[in-house]
JSON list of C-alpha atoms in Angstrom, two decimals:
[
{"chain": "K", "resi": 1, "resn": "UNK", "atom": "CA", "xyz": [78.62, 17.16, 100.82]},
{"chain": "K", "resi": 2, "resn": "UNK", "atom": "CA", "xyz": [80.06, 15.02, 103.48]},
{"chain": "K", "resi": 3, "resn": "UNK", "atom": "CA", "xyz": [81.38, 11.52, 102.83]},
{"chain": "K", "resi": 4, "resn": "UNK", "atom": "CA", "xyz": [78.80, 8.89, 104.36]},
{"chain": "K", "resi": 5, "resn": "UNK", "atom": "CA", "xyz": [81.02, 5.69, 103.82]},
{"chain": "K", "resi": 6, "resn": "UNK", "atom": "CA", "xyz": [84.13, 4.55, 102.42]},
{"chain": "K", "resi": 7, "resn": "UNK", "atom": "CA", "xyz": [83.79, 3.57, 98.72]},
{"chain": "K", "resi": 8, "resn": "UNK", "atom": "CA", "xyz": [85.53, 1.83, 95.80]},
{"chain": "K", "resi": 9, "resn": "UNK", "atom": "CA", "xyz": [85.26, 1.99, 92.15]},
{"chain": "K", "resi": 10, "resn": "UNK", "atom": "CA", "xyz": [87.23, 0.52, 89.47]},
{"chain": "K", "resi": 11, "resn": "UNK", "atom": "CA", "xyz": [89.58, -2.57, 89.21]},
{"chain": "K", "resi": 12, "resn": "UNK", "atom": "CA", "xyz": [93.39, -3.04, 88.91]},
{"chain": "K", "resi": 13, "resn": "UNK", "atom": "CA", "xyz": [92.96, -4.40, 85.46]},
{"chain": "K", "resi": 14, "resn": "UNK", "atom": "CA", "xyz": [95.06, -3.02, 82.65]},
{"chain": "K", "resi": 15, "resn": "UNK", "atom": "CA", "xyz": [93.66, 0.31, 81.12]},
{"chain": "K", "resi": 16, "resn": "UNK", "atom": "CA", "xyz": [91.62, 0.99, 84.20]},
{"chain": "K", "resi": 17, "resn": "UNK", "atom": "CA", "xyz": [91.80, 2.91, 87.47]},
{"chain": "K", "resi": 18, "resn": "UNK", "atom": "CA", "xyz": [90.83, 1.95, 90.97]},
{"chain": "K", "resi": 19, "resn": "UNK", "atom": "CA", "xyz": [89.65, 4.71, 93.38]},
{"chain": "K", "resi": 20, "resn": "UNK", "atom": "CA", "xyz": [88.92, 4.49, 97.06]},
{"chain": "K", "resi": 21, "resn": "UNK", "atom": "CA", "xyz": [87.46, 7.36, 98.88]},
{"chain": "K", "resi": 22, "resn": "UNK", "atom": "CA", "xyz": [86.94, 7.85, 102.57]},
{"chain": "K", "resi": 23, "resn": "UNK", "atom": "CA", "xyz": [86.28, 10.77, 104.95]},
{"chain": "K", "resi": 24, "resn": "UNK", "atom": "CA", "xyz": [88.92, 13.48, 105.23]},
{"chain": "K", "resi": 25, "resn": "UNK", "atom": "CA", "xyz": [89.17, 16.74, 107.14]},
{"chain": "K", "resi": 26, "resn": "UNK", "atom": "CA", "xyz": [92.05, 18.60, 105.33]},
{"chain": "K", "resi": 27, "resn": "UNK", "atom": "CA", "xyz": [90.60, 19.22, 101.89]},
{"chain": "K", "resi": 28, "resn": "UNK", "atom": "CA", "xyz": [91.13, 16.76, 99.00]},
{"chain": "K", "resi": 29, "resn": "UNK", "atom": "CA", "xyz": [94.25, 14.47, 100.15]},
{"chain": "K", "resi": 30, "resn": "UNK", "atom": "CA", "xyz": [95.51, 12.30, 97.11]},
{"chain": "K", "resi": 31, "resn": "UNK", "atom": "CA", "xyz": [97.46, 9.40, 97.06]},
{"chain": "K", "resi": 32, "resn": "UNK", "atom": "CA", "xyz": [98.19, 8.38, 93.62]},
{"chain": "K", "resi": 33, "resn": "UNK", "atom": "CA", "xyz": [100.05, 5.22, 92.35]},
{"chain": "K", "resi": 34, "resn": "UNK", "atom": "CA", "xyz": [100.77, 5.06, 88.68]},
{"chain": "K", "resi": 35, "resn": "UNK", "atom": "CA", "xyz": [103.45, 4.04, 86.37]},
{"chain": "K", "resi": 36, "resn": "UNK", "atom": "CA", "xyz": [102.83, 7.38, 84.36]},
{"chain": "K", "resi": 37, "resn": "UNK", "atom": "CA", "xyz": [102.27, 9.78, 87.51]},
{"chain": "K", "resi": 38, "resn": "UNK", "atom": "CA", "xyz": [105.36, 11.92, 86.20]},
{"chain": "K", "resi": 39, "resn": "UNK", "atom": "CA", "xyz": [103.72, 12.53, 82.91]},
{"chain": "K", "resi": 40, "resn": "UNK", "atom": "CA", "xyz": [99.95, 12.38, 83.56]},
{"chain": "K", "resi": 41, "resn": "UNK", "atom": "CA", "xyz": [99.64, 12.59, 87.61]},
{"chain": "K", "resi": 42, "resn": "UNK", "atom": "CA", "xyz": [98.42, 16.08, 87.30]},
{"chain": "K", "resi": 43, "resn": "UNK", "atom": "CA", "xyz": [95.89, 15.43, 84.61]},
{"chain": "K", "resi": 44, "resn": "UNK", "atom": "CA", "xyz": [94.47, 12.41, 86.62]},
{"chain": "K", "resi": 45, "resn": "UNK", "atom": "CA", "xyz": [94.17, 14.59, 89.80]},
{"chain": "K", "resi": 46, "resn": "UNK", "atom": "CA", "xyz": [92.64, 17.46, 87.79]},
{"chain": "K", "resi": 47, "resn": "UNK", "atom": "CA", "xyz": [89.92, 15.10, 86.35]},
{"chain": "K", "resi": 48, "resn": "UNK", "atom": "CA", "xyz": [89.09, 13.50, 89.64]},
{"chain": "K", "resi": 49, "resn": "UNK", "atom": "CA", "xyz": [88.96, 17.05, 91.43]},
{"chain": "K", "resi": 50, "resn": "UNK", "atom": "CA", "xyz": [86.65, 18.34, 88.83]},
{"chain": "K", "resi": 51, "resn": "UNK", "atom": "CA", "xyz": [84.12, 15.56, 89.49]},
{"chain": "K", "resi": 52, "resn": "UNK", "atom": "CA", "xyz": [84.45, 16.10, 93.27]},
{"chain": "K", "resi": 53, "resn": "UNK", "atom": "CA", "xyz": [83.90, 19.72, 92.75]},
{"chain": "K", "resi": 54, "resn": "UNK", "atom": "CA", "xyz": [80.78, 18.98, 90.99]},
{"chain": "K", "resi": 55, "resn": "UNK", "atom": "CA", "xyz": [79.48, 16.79, 93.81]},
{"chain": "K", "resi": 56, "resn": "UNK", "atom": "CA", "xyz": [80.56, 19.67, 96.08]},
{"chain": "K", "resi": 57, "resn": "UNK", "atom": "CA", "xyz": [82.87, 17.14, 98.33]},
{"chain": "K", "resi": 58, "resn": "UNK", "atom": "CA", "xyz": [85.42, 19.27, 99.91]},
{"chain": "K", "resi": 59, "resn": "UNK", "atom": "CA", "xyz": [86.97, 16.99, 102.28]},
{"chain": "K", "resi": 60, "resn": "UNK", "atom": "CA", "xyz": [88.05, 13.43, 101.46]},
{"chain": "K", "resi": 61, "resn": "UNK", "atom": "CA", "xyz": [90.98, 10.95, 101.35]},
{"chain": "K", "resi": 62, "resn": "UNK", "atom": "CA", "xyz": [91.50, 9.75, 98.01]},
{"chain": "K", "resi": 63, "resn": "UNK", "atom": "CA", "xyz": [93.72, 6.68, 96.96]},
{"chain": "K", "resi": 64, "resn": "UNK", "atom": "CA", "xyz": [94.00, 6.35, 93.05]},
{"chain": "K", "resi": 65, "resn": "UNK", "atom": "CA", "xyz": [95.82, 3.14, 91.55]},
{"chain": "K", "resi": 66, "resn": "UNK", "atom": "CA", "xyz": [96.11, 3.93, 87.82]},
{"chain": "K", "resi": 67, "resn": "UNK", "atom": "CA", "xyz": [96.74, 1.20, 85.30]},
{"chain": "K", "resi": 68, "resn": "UNK", "atom": "CA", "xyz": [96.82, 3.49, 82.27]},
{"chain": "K", "resi": 69, "resn": "UNK", "atom": "CA", "xyz": [93.22, 4.55, 82.21]},
{"chain": "K", "resi": 70, "resn": "UNK", "atom": "CA", "xyz": [91.95, 7.29, 79.74]},
{"chain": "K", "resi": 71, "resn": "UNK", "atom": "CA", "xyz": [90.51, 10.25, 80.88]},
{"chain": "K", "resi": 72, "resn": "UNK", "atom": "CA", "xyz": [86.76, 9.25, 80.45]},
{"chain": "K", "resi": 73, "resn": "UNK", "atom": "CA", "xyz": [87.44, 6.02, 82.40]},
{"chain": "K", "resi": 74, "resn": "UNK", "atom": "CA", "xyz": [88.89, 8.07, 85.25]},
{"chain": "K", "resi": 75, "resn": "UNK", "atom": "CA", "xyz": [85.81, 10.38, 85.16]},
{"chain": "K", "resi": 76, "resn": "UNK", "atom": "CA", "xyz": [83.34, 7.59, 85.20]},
{"chain": "K", "resi": 77, "resn": "UNK", "atom": "CA", "xyz": [85.10, 5.86, 88.14]},
{"chain": "K", "resi": 78, "resn": "UNK", "atom": "CA", "xyz": [85.29, 9.18, 89.97]},
{"chain": "K", "resi": 79, "resn": "UNK", "atom": "CA", "xyz": [81.57, 9.61, 89.59]},
{"chain": "K", "resi": 80, "resn": "UNK", "atom": "CA", "xyz": [80.66, 6.09, 90.44]},
{"chain": "K", "resi": 81, "resn": "UNK", "atom": "CA", "xyz": [82.74, 6.29, 93.81]},
{"chain": "K", "resi": 82, "resn": "UNK", "atom": "CA", "xyz": [81.32, 9.72, 94.69]},
{"chain": "K", "resi": 83, "resn": "UNK", "atom": "CA", "xyz": [77.80, 8.44, 94.23]},
{"chain": "K", "resi": 84, "resn": "UNK", "atom": "CA", "xyz": [78.61, 5.33, 96.42]},
{"chain": "K", "resi": 85, "resn": "UNK", "atom": "CA", "xyz": [80.44, 7.36, 99.03]},
{"chain": "K", "resi": 86, "resn": "UNK", "atom": "CA", "xyz": [77.56, 9.85, 99.11]},
{"chain": "K", "resi": 87, "resn": "UNK", "atom": "CA", "xyz": [75.13, 6.95, 99.09]},
{"chain": "K", "resi": 88, "resn": "UNK", "atom": "CA", "xyz": [73.29, 8.25, 96.06]},
{"chain": "K", "resi": 89, "resn": "UNK", "atom": "CA", "xyz": [73.34, 5.24, 93.88]},
{"chain": "K", "resi": 90, "resn": "UNK", "atom": "CA", "xyz": [69.69, 5.28, 93.14]},
{"chain": "K", "resi": 91, "resn": "UNK", "atom": "CA", "xyz": [69.54, 9.18, 92.52]},
{"chain": "K", "resi": 92, "resn": "UNK", "atom": "CA", "xyz": [72.44, 9.97, 90.05]},
{"chain": "K", "resi": 93, "resn": "UNK", "atom": "CA", "xyz": [73.13, 13.80, 89.44]},
{"chain": "K", "resi": 94, "resn": "UNK", "atom": "CA", "xyz": [72.75, 13.88, 85.73]},
{"chain": "K", "resi": 95, "resn": "UNK", "atom": "CA", "xyz": [74.18, 17.48, 85.42]},
{"chain": "K", "resi": 96, "resn": "UNK", "atom": "CA", "xyz": [77.73, 15.94, 86.51]},
{"chain": "K", "resi": 97, "resn": "UNK", "atom": "CA", "xyz": [77.89, 13.81, 83.37]}
]
């Protein structure tokens, strides 16, 4: 699926993650900012990539600002940002959950 609009999910509060997604042309391009990127950066990216794969999003620019979020929070924010970017807020894909 193709990104229809730039979308944002999450906050910059402690234990949260903010994800901004916009249209891209070269696959999934990540910009990850996190104090724990060396330890958990690959896992954060893998969690987000799994959600984007479930929505069949293949091209996007993804900006992630992590404030120590746990995996379920990252997944929830990724699902939200995908639905917003695809303009599917009123029609969630329950199988992704």
